[in-house]
Amino acid sequence: MPSSEPPALEVHDLSVSLGRTPVLDSVSFEVAPGELLSLMGPNGSGKTTLLRAIVGLERPARGTVRLDGRDLREVPVHRRGIGLLLQEAALFPRRTVYENVAYGPLVQGRPLAEADTEAHQALELVRMQGFEERDPATLSGGERQRVALARTIAAHPRVVLLDEPFAAIDAGVRAGLRGEFRHVLAERGIATVHVTHDREEGLFLGDRVAILLGGRLRTVGAPATVHDEPPDVETARFLGYNVLPEGAGWVAFRPEAARLDPVGSAGPSVEVLAVGFTGRGSLVVVRSTSGERLEVELDRAAVLPRPGERRVLNWERSLRFSRRA
Ligand SMILES: Nc1ncnc2c1ncn2[C@@H]1O[C@H](COP(=O)(O)OP(=O)(O)OP(=O)(O)O)[C@@H](O)[C@H]1O
Ligand SMILES: [Mg+2]
């Protein structure tokens, strides 16, 4: 990861309100050239608003966005050198794939021959050569996303912002496509912010991961560090930890670090709600006596409980969080 380079994108103390609702509160982070930052958070946490503010579609109440050290405050959207790619690729209808991709370099005033080379190179990068004359309406969802990426790349952005670009694409195609996206963006030295709600996708794709909850960036760091050391109980919950009240705070532990012991063992009693096969093993959903739903991942050798039965829940490795004053 090229972390020693100066950042391409710097967001500092960014606050945004929509109407009179404060949506982002003092968000700060940096992305280096060629680096991919996964931005994760639940619905309504402010992810799209953050991307819109970076690209210049929302005016921040406070804070700065810098590209290669330059403050973008007075720079209009189309001159920022930032590409934005949304969940549903918005290609120009009634224009061919080629015309869609060559559009960026042409409006930037590049000579025809240069725009032509750019468009062909970009289509080759996303492995869509041969589709030049197609009408976008005849493409599959995955093909459309690749053309949209080619169009973004052909415009030579310094920064690319991806807002759930794989959400509408089936799991089989998605795995290959996201790998290709990452490769193409890194190869071009583009700084990327990739928004996803999918925890596994975010941890897998990100050189670093940022978690946004309720408009505040709770943590930014290496995927393993963010996963293993959430800074607060809300972030732990978002990352899939089981959380139980304990004393003046909470204890949190991973489903894969939990086990179900026979009734009569030491530990909290739980009721089994559901059992399902995951491929690697089984996932058991249980309810504590205080009403929390918790998950336990069992391996394939485990003897499975039945819904309605009682067990005692125990776990290895846990984190403790105290209630904030
Ligand atoms: N025009 C608006 N006026 C007031 N509040 C708004 C407006 N647009 C969005 N919001 C609110 O801002 C918050 C953040 O919205 P945003 O679209 O950034 O969330 P998100 O993290 O992208 O969510 P999702 O995962 O569902 O896409 C939400 O609570 C939303 O209801
Ligand atoms: Mg959104």
XYZ file of C-alpha atoms and ligand atoms in Angstrom:
357
model
C 0.000 0.000 0.000
C 1.503 3.350 -1.014
C 0.974 4.979 2.384
C 4.258 6.940 2.396
C 3.168 9.089 -0.560
C 1.465 12.422 0.091
C -2.311 12.031 -0.053
C -4.168 12.629 -3.329
C -7.400 13.344 -1.442
C -7.601 15.064 1.937
C -10.894 15.617 3.720
C -10.554 17.743 6.829
C -13.169 18.521 9.491
C -16.001 18.245 6.951
C -19.510 18.987 8.235
C -22.593 18.963 6.000
C -26.248 19.741 6.733
C -29.089 18.874 4.365
C -31.865 21.374 4.860
C -31.625 21.919 8.614
C -30.547 18.351 9.379
C -26.878 17.910 10.311
C -25.763 14.817 8.333
C -21.943 14.808 8.573
C -20.058 15.917 11.661
C -16.374 16.821 11.383
C -15.240 14.015 9.067
C -11.471 13.807 8.341
C -9.456 11.257 6.350
C -6.874 10.995 3.560
C -6.423 8.688 0.581
C -3.027 8.131 -1.097
C -2.562 7.718 -4.869
C -3.432 4.139 -5.880
C -4.997 3.450 -2.486
C -8.540 2.129 -2.014
C -10.405 3.250 1.103
C -13.532 1.222 1.893
C -16.183 3.441 3.464
C -18.728 1.401 5.391
C -21.785 2.313 7.390
C -25.484 1.464 7.745
C -28.349 3.065 5.755
C -28.626 6.770 6.400
C -25.185 7.129 8.035
C -24.136 9.766 5.469
C -21.984 7.817 2.984
C -23.583 9.190 -0.196
C -23.683 12.690 1.287
C -19.942 12.465 1.969
C -19.204 11.468 -1.642
C -21.500 14.217 -2.935
C -19.690 16.798 -0.796
C -16.271 15.604 -2.042
C -17.325 15.815 -5.690
C -18.906 19.244 -5.096
C -22.626 18.442 -5.266
C -23.177 19.490 -1.615
C -21.743 22.603 -0.038
C -20.121 21.843 3.319
C -21.081 23.954 6.325
C -17.478 23.609 7.510
C -14.239 21.925 6.561
C -12.109 21.421 3.466
C -11.593 18.987 0.596
C -8.127 19.077 -0.980
C -6.834 17.393 -4.115
C -3.028 17.149 -4.238
C -2.917 19.874 -1.624
C -5.231 22.266 -3.476
C -8.412 23.460 -1.743
C -11.399 22.617 -3.972
C -13.852 25.060 -2.390
C -14.093 27.328 -5.445
C -13.578 24.593 -8.064
C -16.772 23.582 -9.929
C -17.839 19.917 -10.070
C -16.681 19.218 -13.637
C -13.215 20.697 -13.036
C -12.394 18.809 -9.842
C -10.778 15.780 -11.489
C -12.993 13.478 -9.442
C -15.025 10.650 -10.989
C -18.232 9.508 -9.276
C -19.713 6.101 -10.058
C -23.112 5.203 -8.647
C -24.971 1.983 -7.958
C -26.877 2.193 -11.236
C -24.488 3.144 -14.022
C -25.959 6.206 -15.733
C -24.761 5.925 -19.340
C -25.996 8.281 -22.047
C -28.851 6.588 -23.897
C -28.951 6.667 -27.712
C -25.142 6.918 -27.811
C -22.908 3.943 -28.423
C -20.575 2.480 -25.802
C -17.658 4.133 -27.625
C -19.329 7.562 -27.643
C -20.044 7.247 -23.929
C -16.396 6.566 -23.135
C -14.892 9.132 -25.527
C -17.201 11.842 -24.155
C -14.979 12.797 -21.176
C -11.731 13.412 -23.068
C -13.665 15.277 -25.809
C -15.391 17.714 -23.441
C -12.001 18.272 -21.786
C -10.926 19.603 -25.181
C -8.498 16.816 -26.085
C -7.811 16.347 -29.830
C -9.944 13.734 -31.575
C -7.085 11.250 -32.088
C -6.077 11.461 -28.417
C -9.674 11.023 -27.209
C -9.952 8.016 -29.492
C -6.821 6.404 -28.024
C -8.035 7.124 -24.475
C -11.438 5.572 -25.161
C -9.977 2.419 -26.668
C -7.439 2.014 -23.865
C -10.111 2.464 -21.198
C -12.408 -0.110 -22.838
C -9.499 -2.516 -23.057
C -8.691 -2.017 -19.362
C -12.196 -3.095 -18.340
C -12.157 -5.841 -20.989
C -15.004 -4.387 -23.028
C -13.256 -4.074 -26.386
C -15.560 -5.336 -29.137
C -18.568 -3.628 -27.528
C -17.819 -0.186 -29.049
C -20.857 0.029 -31.324
C -23.366 -1.430 -28.852
C -26.276 0.566 -27.466
C -25.949 0.708 -23.616
C -29.583 -0.432 -23.325
C -28.553 -3.845 -24.709
C -25.821 -4.460 -22.084
C -26.101 -6.571 -18.922
C -25.779 -4.823 -15.539
C -22.165 -5.933 -15.118
C -21.244 -4.819 -18.640
C -22.863 -1.438 -18.038
C -20.827 -0.984 -14.848
C -17.635 -1.788 -16.721
C -18.454 0.751 -19.434
C -19.234 3.306 -16.721
C -15.824 2.621 -15.157
C -14.152 2.962 -18.567
C -15.917 6.294 -19.059
C -14.746 7.474 -15.636
C -11.149 6.373 -16.263
C -10.954 7.860 -19.775
C -11.470 11.294 -18.210
C -8.185 10.803 -16.242
C -9.514 11.443 -12.758
C -7.128 11.779 -9.817
C -9.780 10.442 -7.456
C -12.661 8.011 -8.051
C -15.647 7.724 -5.708
C -17.656 4.514 -5.994
C -21.104 4.390 -4.368
C -22.148 0.737 -4.095
C -21.299 0.057 -7.742
C -21.701 -3.716 -7.363
C -24.927 -3.793 -5.340
C -27.197 -4.724 -8.250
C -24.838 -7.328 -9.697
C -25.116 -11.031 -8.893
C -22.600 -12.560 -6.482
C -20.758 -14.642 -9.076
C -20.030 -11.728 -11.419
C -19.470 -9.313 -8.525
C -16.467 -11.203 -7.145
C -14.599 -10.959 -10.454
C -15.696 -7.439 -11.269
C -14.644 -5.869 -7.976
C -11.208 -7.448 -8.322
C -10.893 -5.958 -11.819
C -12.034 -2.529 -10.641
C -9.481 -2.534 -7.872
C -6.690 -3.606 -10.195
C -7.481 -0.986 -12.855
C -7.730 1.849 -10.317
C -4.495 0.888 -8.532
C -2.640 0.497 -11.826
C -3.592 4.049 -12.781
C -2.560 5.422 -9.381
C -6.100 6.637 -8.733
C -7.122 7.320 -5.125
C -10.447 5.553 -4.563
C -13.183 5.803 -1.955
C -15.468 2.781 -2.213
C -18.786 2.844 -0.368
C -20.378 -0.447 0.577
C -22.682 -1.817 3.272
C -21.222 -5.234 2.693
C -18.788 -5.814 5.562
C -16.928 -8.643 3.898
C -16.598 -6.754 0.622
C -15.328 -3.640 2.419
C -12.734 -5.522 4.460
C -11.634 -7.563 1.444
C -11.237 -4.682 -1.024
C -9.931 -1.923 1.212
C -6.263 -1.086 1.693
C -7.810 0.735 4.630
C -11.335 0.808 5.993
C -13.358 3.714 7.412
C -16.556 3.261 9.442
C -19.194 6.001 9.346
C -21.999 5.832 11.915
C -24.549 8.579 12.417
C -22.508 11.047 10.344
C -19.321 10.563 12.372
C -16.235 8.693 11.256
C -15.610 6.277 14.109
C -12.399 4.680 12.892
C -10.023 4.532 9.894
C -7.319 1.897 9.608
C -6.044 -1.386 8.226
C -8.868 -3.921 7.729
C -7.584 -6.319 10.402
C -7.113 -3.517 12.956
C -10.578 -2.066 12.341
C -12.097 -5.545 12.543
C -10.251 -6.617 15.710
C -10.185 -3.295 17.588
C -13.460 -1.391 17.120
C -13.245 1.855 19.136
C -16.772 1.764 20.558
C -19.727 -0.555 21.072
C -21.733 0.790 18.095
C -18.838 0.105 15.728
C -18.438 -3.384 17.225
C -22.151 -4.059 16.589
C -21.855 -2.792 13.011
C -18.882 -5.126 12.477
C -20.989 -8.116 13.533
C -19.847 -8.551 17.121
C -22.283 -10.014 19.643
C -22.885 -7.468 22.395
C -24.172 -8.129 25.929
C -24.607 -5.632 28.767
C -22.072 -6.220 31.523
C -21.719 -4.135 34.677
C -21.577 -0.462 33.682
C -20.830 -1.282 30.030
C -20.784 -4.071 27.481
C -18.853 -7.164 26.535
C -18.453 -7.904 22.799
C -17.287 -11.100 21.106
C -17.234 -12.613 17.613
C -19.788 -15.267 16.538
C -16.832 -17.477 15.579
C -15.355 -17.129 19.101
C -18.645 -18.207 20.753
C -19.766 -21.728 21.696
C -22.853 -23.404 23.140
C -22.369 -25.472 26.295
C -24.867 -27.841 27.926
C -27.440 -26.513 30.388
C -25.908 -26.515 33.879
C -22.520 -25.165 32.717
C -21.322 -21.817 34.047
C -22.372 -18.834 31.907
C -25.481 -17.047 30.647
C -28.445 -19.140 29.570
C -29.819 -18.645 26.038
C -32.710 -19.961 23.957
C -32.011 -21.260 20.447
C -34.112 -19.360 17.880
C -32.818 -20.651 14.541
C -30.129 -22.865 13.046
C -28.901 -22.560 9.462
C -26.210 -24.096 7.276
C -23.554 -21.647 5.972
C -21.248 -23.909 3.952
C -18.300 -23.528 6.352
C -20.485 -24.767 9.206
C -23.668 -23.598 10.872
C -24.963 -20.338 12.259
C -27.083 -20.544 15.387
C -29.185 -17.545 16.399
C -29.922 -17.401 20.122
C -31.703 -15.033 22.522
C -30.346 -14.089 25.935
C -32.585 -13.833 29.001
C -32.375 -10.031 28.660
C -33.687 -10.268 25.052
C -30.497 -9.726 22.969
C -30.225 -11.662 19.717
C -26.764 -13.190 19.366
C -25.071 -15.368 16.752
C -22.868 -18.406 17.239
C -20.854 -19.907 14.384
C -20.303 -23.650 14.789
C -18.006 -25.788 12.682
C -19.234 -28.753 10.682
C -18.305 -31.280 13.363
C -20.514 -29.608 15.993
C -23.690 -31.269 17.253
C -26.458 -28.807 16.343
C -29.108 -27.696 18.829
C -32.766 -27.431 17.794
C -34.862 -24.262 17.898
C -36.585 -23.919 21.263
C -33.815 -25.701 23.198
C -31.767 -23.963 25.877
C -27.987 -23.788 26.070
C -25.293 -21.891 27.939
C -23.356 -19.346 25.901
C -19.604 -19.007 26.334
C -16.849 -17.332 24.347
C -13.105 -16.941 23.941
C -11.584 -13.487 23.393
C -13.820 -10.558 24.171
C -13.670 -6.777 24.182
C -15.070 -4.536 26.901
C -16.631 -1.122 26.408
C -17.694 1.273 29.117
C -20.699 3.533 28.841
C -19.743 7.040 27.782
C -20.411 9.749 30.334
N -32.444 16.610 1.302
C -32.354 16.090 2.513
N -32.850 16.768 3.588
C -32.740 16.269 4.845
N -32.140 15.079 5.113
C -31.651 14.375 4.092
C -31.725 14.828 2.732
N -31.131 13.900 1.941
C -30.715 12.916 2.771
N -31.024 13.188 4.053
C -30.721 12.367 5.234
O -29.325 12.346 5.416
C -28.910 11.122 5.984
C -27.748 10.543 5.210
O -28.173 10.173 3.913
P -27.208 9.429 2.893
O -27.952 9.262 1.624
O -25.909 10.164 2.838
O -26.981 8.036 3.628
P -26.213 6.729 3.126
O -25.204 6.394 4.166
O -25.728 6.933 1.732
O -27.373 5.631 3.166
P -27.650 4.354 2.200
O -26.780 3.261 2.723
O -29.089 4.060 2.454
O -27.358 4.752 0.791
C -30.158 10.248 6.001
O -30.655 10.234 7.304
C -31.102 10.937 5.054
O -32.446 10.708 5.430
Mg -26.161 5.994 -0.082
